[in-house]
Structures are given as C-alpha cells and as structure tokens.
C-alpha cells in the first residue's frame, strides 16, 4: 500500500528562514554644492538648516548664494536668465576646482542654470523642481504644486508639461505671496496660506503635494501635519534632491558628455570668448 508523501510546506509553528541582507561598507565622503541662484543669503541658510536632520554623516552640503547682479528673488523669466548668468560665471571656478561631487540648483523651476551646469560640471546636477516631481510620481498617483504668486502657477504648470508629467498632475495652487514674503510675513500667516493651498490641491485630487519654492522648505512639517491624516504626502525638493544626488554619486554616475550636455567651452574659446 503506497504511503502519502510528506507535505513539504512548513508547519505554521515552524519559523520562516531569515531573509538575506547586507550591511553597506561604503565610507566615501561626498561633497554637494547647494546653489541658490538668487542673491538672498537667508534663503540659502534656510535650505541648509532644513537638511541637518537627514543628510548622512559622510555627506557635506555647502551653500552658494548668487552674487550681484543676480536678483534677490526669481519670479519670472527675466529673473531666471539674470540669475543664471550671474551664478554661472561665479560657479565656473568652483566647477573647475573639482571640489564638489554634485550640484543641487535650489530654485523650484526649470531654471536655465541647471542645463548650463550640466554642460560644464562632471558630476550630476539636479534641480529641486525635477527632484520633487519625480519623487512625487514615485509616491502617489497625482501630484499638485503649492506655488507663490499667480505667475508661478502658470510657470509651474508649463514646467509640468515640459517634464512629461501633465497627465499625473492636478496643477498648481497659488498662495498669493511673493518669494521674499515667505520670510518677511508672520510665520503663522505664511503657514496658513500654504496649508490652504495644499488642502485645495488635495480637494482637486492630489495625493502628493510638492512645495513649489526653496523658501518653503522649512514649512514642510506644518503641511505634513495637516495632510498626513488625509493620506496625502508632502515633498520638499531640497531634501529629496540631496538624497538623489547622494545615490547618483555612490553609484559612480556622472553627467553624459557626448550629446546635448557636452561642454560648450571649446566653442566659446574658438570664438575668442574666454571671458565667460
């Protein structure tokens, strides 16, 4: 008489085998330059302060503030061009020194400085808008952006289309504030306007909200406290931008130099424009 084969499945009382795991051994020191393309030092300081609790001990983030004649706030296309020109000239010696492994452009926009630096820097360059939007796309199904003024709403929505994310976006909501008013107005008023805009985005269907200005970075916790109970998440591009760069550097990834981001320096020198 044949006997039944033993059931190969483990008994409910048998402990499951341990999952395989590793502990990293990398000790490489990483240096990131946080580039504020406007000329307001307090905004640079606020960005650095917001990173203190999350930056790994082997990562150093150094702040750069655009010199004169960069505008004190970037609120339109002309501001973006002027700030990019002033920053680019001042940054070239730092890039050539190879002191930094990566660069974060701390302006929530498709800022022209991002691609200009990609042409000249060997290390990766990330803007806080793209970092925030790509993180939001990984975390949820629909993203919304808290903007400053009405013009920023239009520019952010244009950028969303440019990044190919229009189909995953509910758009942007303005707070009715200028960039510098984020610092100058009473903190309670600023937080109230930001939370109001974030809640309107959630009502429109957003499950992830991006803070649409580097000057908003320290208000993330306030917005999270209101949106988290509703199941929505808040993303700050300064924080996730640094973490993206750390990952790229640890993987040994640098910017491509064969195509559109090959350096334009040789062409300028051939035209006798060494002053750039």
PDB file of C-alpha atoms in Angstrom:
ATOM      1  CA  UNK A   1       0.000   0.000   0.000  1.00  0.00           C
ATOM      2  CA  UNK A   2       1.509   3.377  -1.027  1.00  0.00           C
ATOM      3  CA  UNK A   3       2.085   5.870   1.701  1.00  0.00           C
ATOM      4  CA  UNK A   4       1.266   9.548   1.267  1.00  0.00           C
ATOM      5  CA  UNK A   5       4.272  11.799   0.754  1.00  0.00           C
ATOM      6  CA  UNK A   6       5.066  14.301   3.460  1.00  0.00           C
ATOM      7  CA  UNK A   7       3.708  17.787   2.992  1.00  0.00           C
ATOM      8  CA  UNK A   8       6.778  19.922   2.038  1.00  0.00           C
ATOM      9  CA  UNK A   9       5.197  23.143   3.253  1.00  0.00           C
ATOM     10  CA  UNK A  10       6.444  24.346   6.658  1.00  0.00           C
ATOM     11  CA  UNK A  11       4.305  23.918   9.714  1.00  0.00           C
ATOM     12  CA  UNK A  12       2.540  27.059  10.935  1.00  0.00           C
ATOM     13  CA  UNK A  13       4.708  26.760  14.033  1.00  0.00           C
ATOM     14  CA  UNK A  14       7.970  26.498  12.061  1.00  0.00           C
ATOM     15  CA  UNK A  15       9.800  29.841  11.971  1.00  0.00           C
ATOM     16  CA  UNK A  16      10.385  31.218   8.482  1.00  0.00           C
ATOM     17  CA  UNK A  17      14.001  31.224   7.297  1.00  0.00           C
ATOM     18  CA  UNK A  18      15.718  34.601   7.655  1.00  0.00           C
ATOM     19  CA  UNK A  19      15.671  36.918   4.657  1.00  0.00           C
ATOM     20  CA  UNK A  20      19.077  37.582   3.090  1.00  0.00           C
ATOM     21  CA  UNK A  21      20.521  41.010   3.832  1.00  0.00           C
ATOM     22  CA  UNK A  22      23.703  43.014   3.637  1.00  0.00           C
ATOM     23  CA  UNK A  23      25.160  45.944   5.550  1.00  0.00           C
ATOM     24  CA  UNK A  24      26.927  48.541   3.436  1.00  0.00           C
ATOM     25  CA  UNK A  25      30.625  49.270   3.772  1.00  0.00           C
ATOM     26  CA  UNK A  26      30.989  52.438   1.693  1.00  0.00           C
ATOM     27  CA  UNK A  27      32.859  55.175   3.532  1.00  0.00           C
ATOM     28  CA  UNK A  28      33.250  57.609   0.657  1.00  0.00           C
ATOM     29  CA  UNK A  29      32.923  61.237   1.652  1.00  0.00           C
ATOM     30  CA  UNK A  30      30.541  63.129  -0.658  1.00  0.00           C
ATOM     31  CA  UNK A  31      30.512  66.882  -1.163  1.00  0.00           C
ATOM     32  CA  UNK A  32      27.461  68.584  -2.660  1.00  0.00           C
ATOM     33  CA  UNK A  33      27.119  72.237  -3.608  1.00  0.00           C
ATOM     34  CA  UNK A  34      23.660  73.659  -2.980  1.00  0.00           C
ATOM     35  CA  UNK A  35      23.280  76.518  -5.442  1.00  0.00           C
ATOM     36  CA  UNK A  36      20.806  79.273  -4.595  1.00  0.00           C
ATOM     37  CA  UNK A  37      20.613  81.255  -7.850  1.00  0.00           C
ATOM     38  CA  UNK A  38      19.075  84.298  -6.192  1.00  0.00           C
ATOM     39  CA  UNK A  39      21.076  86.739  -4.077  1.00  0.00           C
ATOM     40  CA  UNK A  40      19.275  86.260  -0.743  1.00  0.00           C
ATOM     41  CA  UNK A  41      21.678  84.565   1.714  1.00  0.00           C
ATOM     42  CA  UNK A  42      18.976  83.853   4.288  1.00  0.00           C
ATOM     43  CA  UNK A  43      17.254  81.553   1.794  1.00  0.00           C
ATOM     44  CA  UNK A  44      20.477  79.592   1.334  1.00  0.00           C
ATOM     45  CA  UNK A  45      20.829  79.313   5.104  1.00  0.00           C
ATOM     46  CA  UNK A  46      17.225  78.081   5.464  1.00  0.00           C
ATOM     47  CA  UNK A  47      17.835  75.354   2.872  1.00  0.00           C
ATOM     48  CA  UNK A  48      20.964  74.174   4.672  1.00  0.00           C
ATOM     49  CA  UNK A  49      19.204  74.231   8.054  1.00  0.00           C
ATOM     50  CA  UNK A  50      16.376  72.080   6.703  1.00  0.00           C
ATOM     51  CA  UNK A  51      18.875  69.370   5.716  1.00  0.00           C
ATOM     52  CA  UNK A  52      20.592  68.978   9.084  1.00  0.00           C
ATOM     53  CA  UNK A  53      18.453  66.083  10.308  1.00  0.00           C
ATOM     54  CA  UNK A  54      18.552  63.960   7.130  1.00  0.00           C
ATOM     55  CA  UNK A  55      21.963  64.385   5.488  1.00  0.00           C
ATOM     56  CA  UNK A  56      24.207  61.350   6.195  1.00  0.00           C
ATOM     57  CA  UNK A  57      27.287  61.919   8.339  1.00  0.00           C
ATOM     58  CA  UNK A  58      29.619  61.267   5.381  1.00  0.00           C
ATOM     59  CA  UNK A  59      27.928  63.908   3.205  1.00  0.00           C
ATOM     60  CA  UNK A  60      28.732  67.629   3.313  1.00  0.00           C
ATOM     61  CA  UNK A  61      26.398  70.171   1.707  1.00  0.00           C
ATOM     62  CA  UNK A  62      27.895  73.612   1.080  1.00  0.00           C
ATOM     63  CA  UNK A  63      25.752  76.625   0.260  1.00  0.00           C
ATOM     64  CA  UNK A  64      26.336  79.062  -2.615  1.00  0.00           C
ATOM     65  CA  UNK A  65      24.367  82.291  -2.987  1.00  0.00           C
ATOM     66  CA  UNK A  66      24.358  84.078  -6.332  1.00  0.00           C
ATOM     67  CA  UNK A  67      26.421  87.278  -6.345  1.00  0.00           C
ATOM     68  CA  UNK A  68      25.466  90.742  -7.593  1.00  0.00           C
ATOM     69  CA  UNK A  69      23.826  91.483 -10.021  1.00  0.00           C
ATOM     70  CA  UNK A  70      21.598  88.440  -9.506  1.00  0.00           C
ATOM     71  CA  UNK A  71      18.022  89.340  -8.440  1.00  0.00           C
ATOM     72  CA  UNK A  72      17.059  88.790  -4.802  1.00  0.00           C
ATOM     73  CA  UNK A  73      14.115  86.617  -5.890  1.00  0.00           C
ATOM     74  CA  UNK A  74      13.301  84.674  -9.055  1.00  0.00           C
ATOM     75  CA  UNK A  75       9.716  85.363 -10.048  1.00  0.00           C
ATOM     76  CA  UNK A  76       9.764  85.450 -13.838  1.00  0.00           C
ATOM     77  CA  UNK A  77      11.687  84.550 -16.980  1.00  0.00           C
ATOM     78  CA  UNK A  78      13.958  87.623 -16.890  1.00  0.00           C
ATOM     79  CA  UNK A  79      14.840  86.935 -13.249  1.00  0.00           C
ATOM     80  CA  UNK A  80      15.750  83.373 -14.208  1.00  0.00           C
ATOM     81  CA  UNK A  81      18.075  84.460 -17.024  1.00  0.00           C
ATOM     82  CA  UNK A  82      19.765  87.179 -14.963  1.00  0.00           C
ATOM     83  CA  UNK A  83      20.277  84.843 -12.015  1.00  0.00           C
ATOM     84  CA  UNK A  84      21.633  82.086 -14.240  1.00  0.00           C
ATOM     85  CA  UNK A  85      24.198  84.403 -15.855  1.00  0.00           C
ATOM     86  CA  UNK A  86      25.465  85.795 -12.548  1.00  0.00           C
ATOM     87  CA  UNK A  87      25.604  82.350 -10.928  1.00  0.00           C
ATOM     88  CA  UNK A  88      27.228  80.603 -13.879  1.00  0.00           C
ATOM     89  CA  UNK A  89      30.200  82.976 -14.045  1.00  0.00           C
ATOM     90  CA  UNK A  90      30.778  82.725 -10.305  1.00  0.00           C
ATOM     91  CA  UNK A  91      30.426  78.939 -10.292  1.00  0.00           C
ATOM     92  CA  UNK A  92      32.869  78.156 -13.117  1.00  0.00           C
ATOM     93  CA  UNK A  93      35.993  78.363 -10.889  1.00  0.00           C
ATOM     94  CA  UNK A  94      34.342  76.074  -8.330  1.00  0.00           C
ATOM     95  CA  UNK A  95      33.430  73.587 -11.053  1.00  0.00           C
ATOM     96  CA  UNK A  96      36.958  73.603 -12.439  1.00  0.00           C
ATOM     97  CA  UNK A  97      38.404  73.041  -8.969  1.00  0.00           C
ATOM     98  CA  UNK A  98      36.547  69.691  -8.865  1.00  0.00           C
ATOM     99  CA  UNK A  99      35.890  70.313  -5.177  1.00  0.00           C
ATOM    100  CA  UNK A 100      32.293  69.118  -5.393  1.00  0.00           C
ATOM    101  CA  UNK A 101      30.872  65.764  -6.442  1.00  0.00           C
ATOM    102  CA  UNK A 102      27.392  67.020  -7.353  1.00  0.00           C
ATOM    103  CA  UNK A 103      25.256  70.161  -7.600  1.00  0.00           C
ATOM    104  CA  UNK A 104      21.713  70.979  -6.473  1.00  0.00           C
ATOM    105  CA  UNK A 105      20.059  74.040  -8.028  1.00  0.00           C
ATOM    106  CA  UNK A 106      17.699  75.298  -5.324  1.00  0.00           C
ATOM    107  CA  UNK A 107      15.102  77.088  -7.400  1.00  0.00           C
ATOM    108  CA  UNK A 108      11.754  75.398  -7.955  1.00  0.00           C
ATOM    109  CA  UNK A 109      11.580  75.829 -11.707  1.00  0.00           C
ATOM    110  CA  UNK A 110      13.036  74.546 -14.949  1.00  0.00           C
ATOM    111  CA  UNK A 111      15.823  77.043 -14.266  1.00  0.00           C
ATOM    112  CA  UNK A 112      18.280  77.668 -17.142  1.00  0.00           C
ATOM    113  CA  UNK A 113      21.219  77.268 -14.757  1.00  0.00           C
ATOM    114  CA  UNK A 114      20.505  73.532 -14.422  1.00  0.00           C
ATOM    115  CA  UNK A 115      21.351  72.661 -18.010  1.00  0.00           C
ATOM    116  CA  UNK A 116      24.160  75.238 -18.150  1.00  0.00           C
ATOM    117  CA  UNK A 117      25.870  73.488 -15.234  1.00  0.00           C
ATOM    118  CA  UNK A 118      25.252  70.094 -16.831  1.00  0.00           C
ATOM    119  CA  UNK A 119      27.353  71.260 -19.772  1.00  0.00           C
ATOM    120  CA  UNK A 120      30.330  72.210 -17.606  1.00  0.00           C
ATOM    121  CA  UNK A 121      30.242  70.021 -14.474  1.00  0.00           C
ATOM    122  CA  UNK A 122      31.389  66.413 -14.461  1.00  0.00           C
ATOM    123  CA  UNK A 123      29.203  65.455 -11.511  1.00  0.00           C
ATOM    124  CA  UNK A 124      25.409  65.160 -11.626  1.00  0.00           C
ATOM    125  CA  UNK A 125      23.266  68.290 -11.484  1.00  0.00           C
ATOM    126  CA  UNK A 126      19.689  68.205 -10.212  1.00  0.00           C
ATOM    127  CA  UNK A 127      17.092  70.962  -9.822  1.00  0.00           C
ATOM    128  CA  UNK A 128      14.744  70.876  -6.853  1.00  0.00           C
ATOM    129  CA  UNK A 129      11.642  71.013  -9.046  1.00  0.00           C
ATOM    130  CA  UNK A 130      12.508  67.918 -11.046  1.00  0.00           C
ATOM    131  CA  UNK A 131      13.657  66.119  -7.891  1.00  0.00           C
ATOM    132  CA  UNK A 132      10.383  66.935  -6.147  1.00  0.00           C
ATOM    133  CA  UNK A 133       8.191  65.973  -9.108  1.00  0.00           C
ATOM    134  CA  UNK A 134       9.952  62.680  -9.803  1.00  0.00           C
ATOM    135  CA  UNK A 135       9.796  61.741  -6.113  1.00  0.00           C
ATOM    136  CA  UNK A 136       6.083  62.613  -6.046  1.00  0.00           C
ATOM    137  CA  UNK A 137       5.483  60.462  -9.114  1.00  0.00           C
ATOM    138  CA  UNK A 138       7.033  57.504  -7.273  1.00  0.00           C
ATOM    139  CA  UNK A 139       4.959  58.081  -4.139  1.00  0.00           C
ATOM    140  CA  UNK A 140       1.478  58.729  -5.487  1.00  0.00           C
ATOM    141  CA  UNK A 141      -0.828  58.887  -8.459  1.00  0.00           C
ATOM    142  CA  UNK A 142      -1.496  62.624  -8.745  1.00  0.00           C
ATOM    143  CA  UNK A 143       0.787  65.492  -7.840  1.00  0.00           C
ATOM    144  CA  UNK A 144      -0.038  69.107  -7.018  1.00  0.00           C
ATOM    145  CA  UNK A 145       2.303  72.064  -6.507  1.00  0.00           C
ATOM    146  CA  UNK A 146       1.998  74.806  -3.895  1.00  0.00           C
ATOM    147  CA  UNK A 147       3.108  77.960  -5.711  1.00  0.00           C
ATOM    148  CA  UNK A 148       3.814  81.530  -4.631  1.00  0.00           C
ATOM    149  CA  UNK A 149       2.062  84.042  -6.909  1.00  0.00           C
ATOM    150  CA  UNK A 150      -0.188  83.745  -9.957  1.00  0.00           C
ATOM    151  CA  UNK A 151       2.704  83.877 -12.422  1.00  0.00           C
ATOM    152  CA  UNK A 152       4.391  80.967 -10.650  1.00  0.00           C
ATOM    153  CA  UNK A 153       1.205  78.909 -11.051  1.00  0.00           C
ATOM    154  CA  UNK A 154       1.404  79.296 -14.836  1.00  0.00           C
ATOM    155  CA  UNK A 155       5.155  78.670 -14.980  1.00  0.00           C
ATOM    156  CA  UNK A 156       4.928  75.563 -12.794  1.00  0.00           C
ATOM    157  CA  UNK A 157       2.121  74.117 -14.904  1.00  0.00           C
ATOM    158  CA  UNK A 158       4.134  74.812 -18.066  1.00  0.00           C
ATOM    159  CA  UNK A 159       7.115  73.028 -16.482  1.00  0.00           C
ATOM    160  CA  UNK A 160       4.946  70.044 -15.557  1.00  0.00           C
ATOM    161  CA  UNK A 161       4.120  69.665 -19.242  1.00  0.00           C
ATOM    162  CA  UNK A 162       7.798  70.013 -20.116  1.00  0.00           C
ATOM    163  CA  UNK A 163       8.737  67.237 -17.715  1.00  0.00           C
ATOM    164  CA  UNK A 164       6.063  64.998 -19.239  1.00  0.00           C
ATOM    165  CA  UNK A 165       4.024  64.879 -16.027  1.00  0.00           C
ATOM    166  CA  UNK A 166       0.891  66.779 -17.052  1.00  0.00           C
ATOM    167  CA  UNK A 167      -1.128  63.558 -17.114  1.00  0.00           C
ATOM    168  CA  UNK A 168      -0.231  62.847 -13.492  1.00  0.00           C
ATOM    169  CA  UNK A 169      -0.850  66.377 -12.192  1.00  0.00           C
ATOM    170  CA  UNK A 170      -3.776  68.321 -10.780  1.00  0.00           C
ATOM    171  CA  UNK A 171      -1.847  71.565 -11.397  1.00  0.00           C
ATOM    172  CA  UNK A 172      -0.612  74.272  -9.060  1.00  0.00           C
ATOM    173  CA  UNK A 173      -2.269  76.432  -6.390  1.00  0.00           C
ATOM    174  CA  UNK A 174      -1.018  79.891  -5.527  1.00  0.00           C
ATOM    175  CA  UNK A 175      -0.590  81.308  -2.034  1.00  0.00           C
ATOM    176  CA  UNK A 176      -0.756  84.938  -3.131  1.00  0.00           C
ATOM    177  CA  UNK A 177       2.726  85.602  -1.745  1.00  0.00           C
ATOM    178  CA  UNK A 178       5.964  86.708  -3.342  1.00  0.00           C
ATOM    179  CA  UNK A 179       9.131  84.703  -2.753  1.00  0.00           C
ATOM    180  CA  UNK A 180      10.589  87.109  -0.194  1.00  0.00           C
ATOM    181  CA  UNK A 181       7.275  87.363   1.641  1.00  0.00           C
ATOM    182  CA  UNK A 182       7.830  83.766   2.737  1.00  0.00           C
ATOM    183  CA  UNK A 183      10.423  85.227   5.110  1.00  0.00           C
ATOM    184  CA  UNK A 184       9.013  88.687   5.765  1.00  0.00           C
ATOM    185  CA  UNK A 185       5.410  87.907   6.677  1.00  0.00           C
ATOM    186  CA  UNK A 186       4.456  86.455  10.037  1.00  0.00           C
ATOM    187  CA  UNK A 187       5.156  82.710  10.171  1.00  0.00           C
ATOM    188  CA  UNK A 188       1.553  81.943  11.116  1.00  0.00           C
ATOM    189  CA  UNK A 189       0.215  83.766   8.061  1.00  0.00           C
ATOM    190  CA  UNK A 190       2.699  82.065   5.716  1.00  0.00           C
ATOM    191  CA  UNK A 191       1.873  78.622   7.080  1.00  0.00           C
ATOM    192  CA  UNK A 192      -1.853  79.316   6.887  1.00  0.00           C
ATOM    193  CA  UNK A 193      -1.672  80.310   3.231  1.00  0.00           C
ATOM    194  CA  UNK A 194       0.499  77.317   2.357  1.00  0.00           C
ATOM    195  CA  UNK A 195      -1.722  74.850   4.165  1.00  0.00           C
ATOM    196  CA  UNK A 196      -4.770  76.356   2.465  1.00  0.00           C
ATOM    197  CA  UNK A 197      -3.220  75.932  -0.971  1.00  0.00           C
ATOM    198  CA  UNK A 198      -2.145  72.371  -0.142  1.00  0.00           C
ATOM    199  CA  UNK A 199      -5.648  71.450   1.026  1.00  0.00           C
ATOM    200  CA  UNK A 200      -7.169  72.837  -2.170  1.00  0.00           C
ATOM    201  CA  UNK A 201      -4.806  70.647  -4.184  1.00  0.00           C
ATOM    202  CA  UNK A 202      -5.882  67.580  -2.222  1.00  0.00           C
ATOM    203  CA  UNK A 203      -9.524  68.504  -2.863  1.00  0.00           C
ATOM    204  CA  UNK A 204      -8.669  68.551  -6.584  1.00  0.00           C
ATOM    205  CA  UNK A 205      -7.298  65.006  -6.342  1.00  0.00           C
ATOM    206  CA  UNK A 206      -3.629  65.328  -5.386  1.00  0.00           C
ATOM    207  CA  UNK A 207      -2.243  62.610  -3.149  1.00  0.00           C
ATOM    208  CA  UNK A 208       1.263  64.115  -3.140  1.00  0.00           C
ATOM    209  CA  UNK A 209       1.906  67.841  -2.751  1.00  0.00           C
ATOM    210  CA  UNK A 210       5.202  69.476  -3.737  1.00  0.00           C
ATOM    211  CA  UNK A 211       6.417  72.660  -2.067  1.00  0.00           C
ATOM    212  CA  UNK A 212       6.971  74.987  -5.008  1.00  0.00           C
ATOM    213  CA  UNK A 213       9.742  77.251  -3.724  1.00  0.00           C
ATOM    214  CA  UNK A 214      13.065  76.735  -1.942  1.00  0.00           C
ATOM    215  CA  UNK A 215      11.861  79.314   0.576  1.00  0.00           C
ATOM    216  CA  UNK A 216       9.078  76.915   1.650  1.00  0.00           C
ATOM    217  CA  UNK A 217      11.392  74.126   2.733  1.00  0.00           C
ATOM    218  CA  UNK A 218      11.076  74.761   6.474  1.00  0.00           C
ATOM    219  CA  UNK A 219       7.253  74.673   6.289  1.00  0.00           C
ATOM    220  CA  UNK A 220       7.104  71.033   5.194  1.00  0.00           C
ATOM    221  CA  UNK A 221       6.330  69.683   8.674  1.00  0.00           C
ATOM    222  CA  UNK A 222       3.398  72.064   9.123  1.00  0.00           C
ATOM    223  CA  UNK A 223       1.841  70.961   5.834  1.00  0.00           C
ATOM    224  CA  UNK A 224       2.500  67.299   6.645  1.00  0.00           C
ATOM    225  CA  UNK A 225       0.692  67.629   9.942  1.00  0.00           C
ATOM    226  CA  UNK A 226      -2.479  68.689   8.113  1.00  0.00           C
ATOM    227  CA  UNK A 227      -2.270  66.419   5.044  1.00  0.00           C
ATOM    228  CA  UNK A 228      -0.927  63.181   6.540  1.00  0.00           C
ATOM    229  CA  UNK A 229      -4.219  62.335   8.318  1.00  0.00           C
ATOM    230  CA  UNK A 230      -5.905  62.610   4.897  1.00  0.00           C
ATOM    231  CA  UNK A 231      -3.450  60.100   3.402  1.00  0.00           C
ATOM    232  CA  UNK A 232      -1.571  62.709   1.346  1.00  0.00           C
ATOM    233  CA  UNK A 233       2.186  63.260   1.352  1.00  0.00           C
ATOM    234  CA  UNK A 234       4.340  66.394   1.159  1.00  0.00           C
ATOM    235  CA  UNK A 235       7.621  66.529  -0.759  1.00  0.00           C
ATOM    236  CA  UNK A 236      10.365  69.119  -0.380  1.00  0.00           C
ATOM    237  CA  UNK A 237      12.691  69.203  -3.376  1.00  0.00           C
ATOM    238  CA  UNK A 238      15.692  70.383  -1.371  1.00  0.00           C
ATOM    239  CA  UNK A 239      15.698  67.277   0.823  1.00  0.00           C
ATOM    240  CA  UNK A 240      14.938  64.687  -1.847  1.00  0.00           C
ATOM    241  CA  UNK A 241      17.255  66.453  -4.301  1.00  0.00           C
ATOM    242  CA  UNK A 242      20.224  65.962  -1.990  1.00  0.00           C
ATOM    243  CA  UNK A 243      19.308  62.311  -1.449  1.00  0.00           C
ATOM    244  CA  UNK A 244      19.004  61.718  -5.213  1.00  0.00           C
ATOM    245  CA  UNK A 245      22.454  63.215  -5.721  1.00  0.00           C
ATOM    246  CA  UNK A 246      23.961  61.083  -2.955  1.00  0.00           C
ATOM    247  CA  UNK A 247      22.596  57.978  -4.667  1.00  0.00           C
ATOM    248  CA  UNK A 248      23.903  59.001  -8.082  1.00  0.00           C
ATOM    249  CA  UNK A 249      27.365  59.747  -6.713  1.00  0.00           C
ATOM    250  CA  UNK A 250      27.516  56.467  -4.765  1.00  0.00           C
ATOM    251  CA  UNK A 251      26.633  54.619  -7.970  1.00  0.00           C
ATOM    252  CA  UNK A 252      29.519  56.357  -9.728  1.00  0.00           C
ATOM    253  CA  UNK A 253      27.217  58.125 -12.167  1.00  0.00           C
ATOM    254  CA  UNK A 254      28.243  61.362 -13.854  1.00  0.00           C
ATOM    255  CA  UNK A 255      26.600  63.579 -16.437  1.00  0.00           C
ATOM    256  CA  UNK A 256      26.740  62.411 -20.058  1.00  0.00           C
ATOM    257  CA  UNK A 257      29.095  64.486 -22.233  1.00  0.00           C
ATOM    258  CA  UNK A 258      28.506  63.044 -25.684  1.00  0.00           C
ATOM    259  CA  UNK A 259      25.243  64.715 -26.613  1.00  0.00           C
ATOM    260  CA  UNK A 260      23.372  67.858 -25.700  1.00  0.00           C
ATOM    261  CA  UNK A 261      25.316  68.339 -22.459  1.00  0.00           C
ATOM    262  CA  UNK A 262      28.807  68.246 -23.931  1.00  0.00           C
ATOM    263  CA  UNK A 263      30.724  71.349 -22.897  1.00  0.00           C
ATOM    264  CA  UNK A 264      30.244  74.469 -24.972  1.00  0.00           C
ATOM    265  CA  UNK A 265      33.528  75.857 -23.635  1.00  0.00           C
ATOM    266  CA  UNK A 266      35.591  74.864 -26.670  1.00  0.00           C
ATOM    267  CA  UNK A 267      33.157  76.686 -28.940  1.00  0.00           C
ATOM    268  CA  UNK A 268      33.381  79.847 -26.840  1.00  0.00           C
ATOM    269  CA  UNK A 269      37.160  79.739 -26.835  1.00  0.00           C
ATOM    270  CA  UNK A 270      37.193  79.232 -30.623  1.00  0.00           C
ATOM    271  CA  UNK A 271      35.125  82.422 -30.882  1.00  0.00           C
ATOM    272  CA  UNK A 272      37.620  84.239 -28.666  1.00  0.00           C
ATOM    273  CA  UNK A 273      35.189  84.452 -25.741  1.00  0.00           C
ATOM    274  CA  UNK A 274      37.474  83.321 -22.935  1.00  0.00           C
ATOM    275  CA  UNK A 275      35.966  85.922 -20.576  1.00  0.00           C
ATOM    276  CA  UNK A 276      32.929  83.695 -19.966  1.00  0.00           C
TER     277      UNK A 276
END
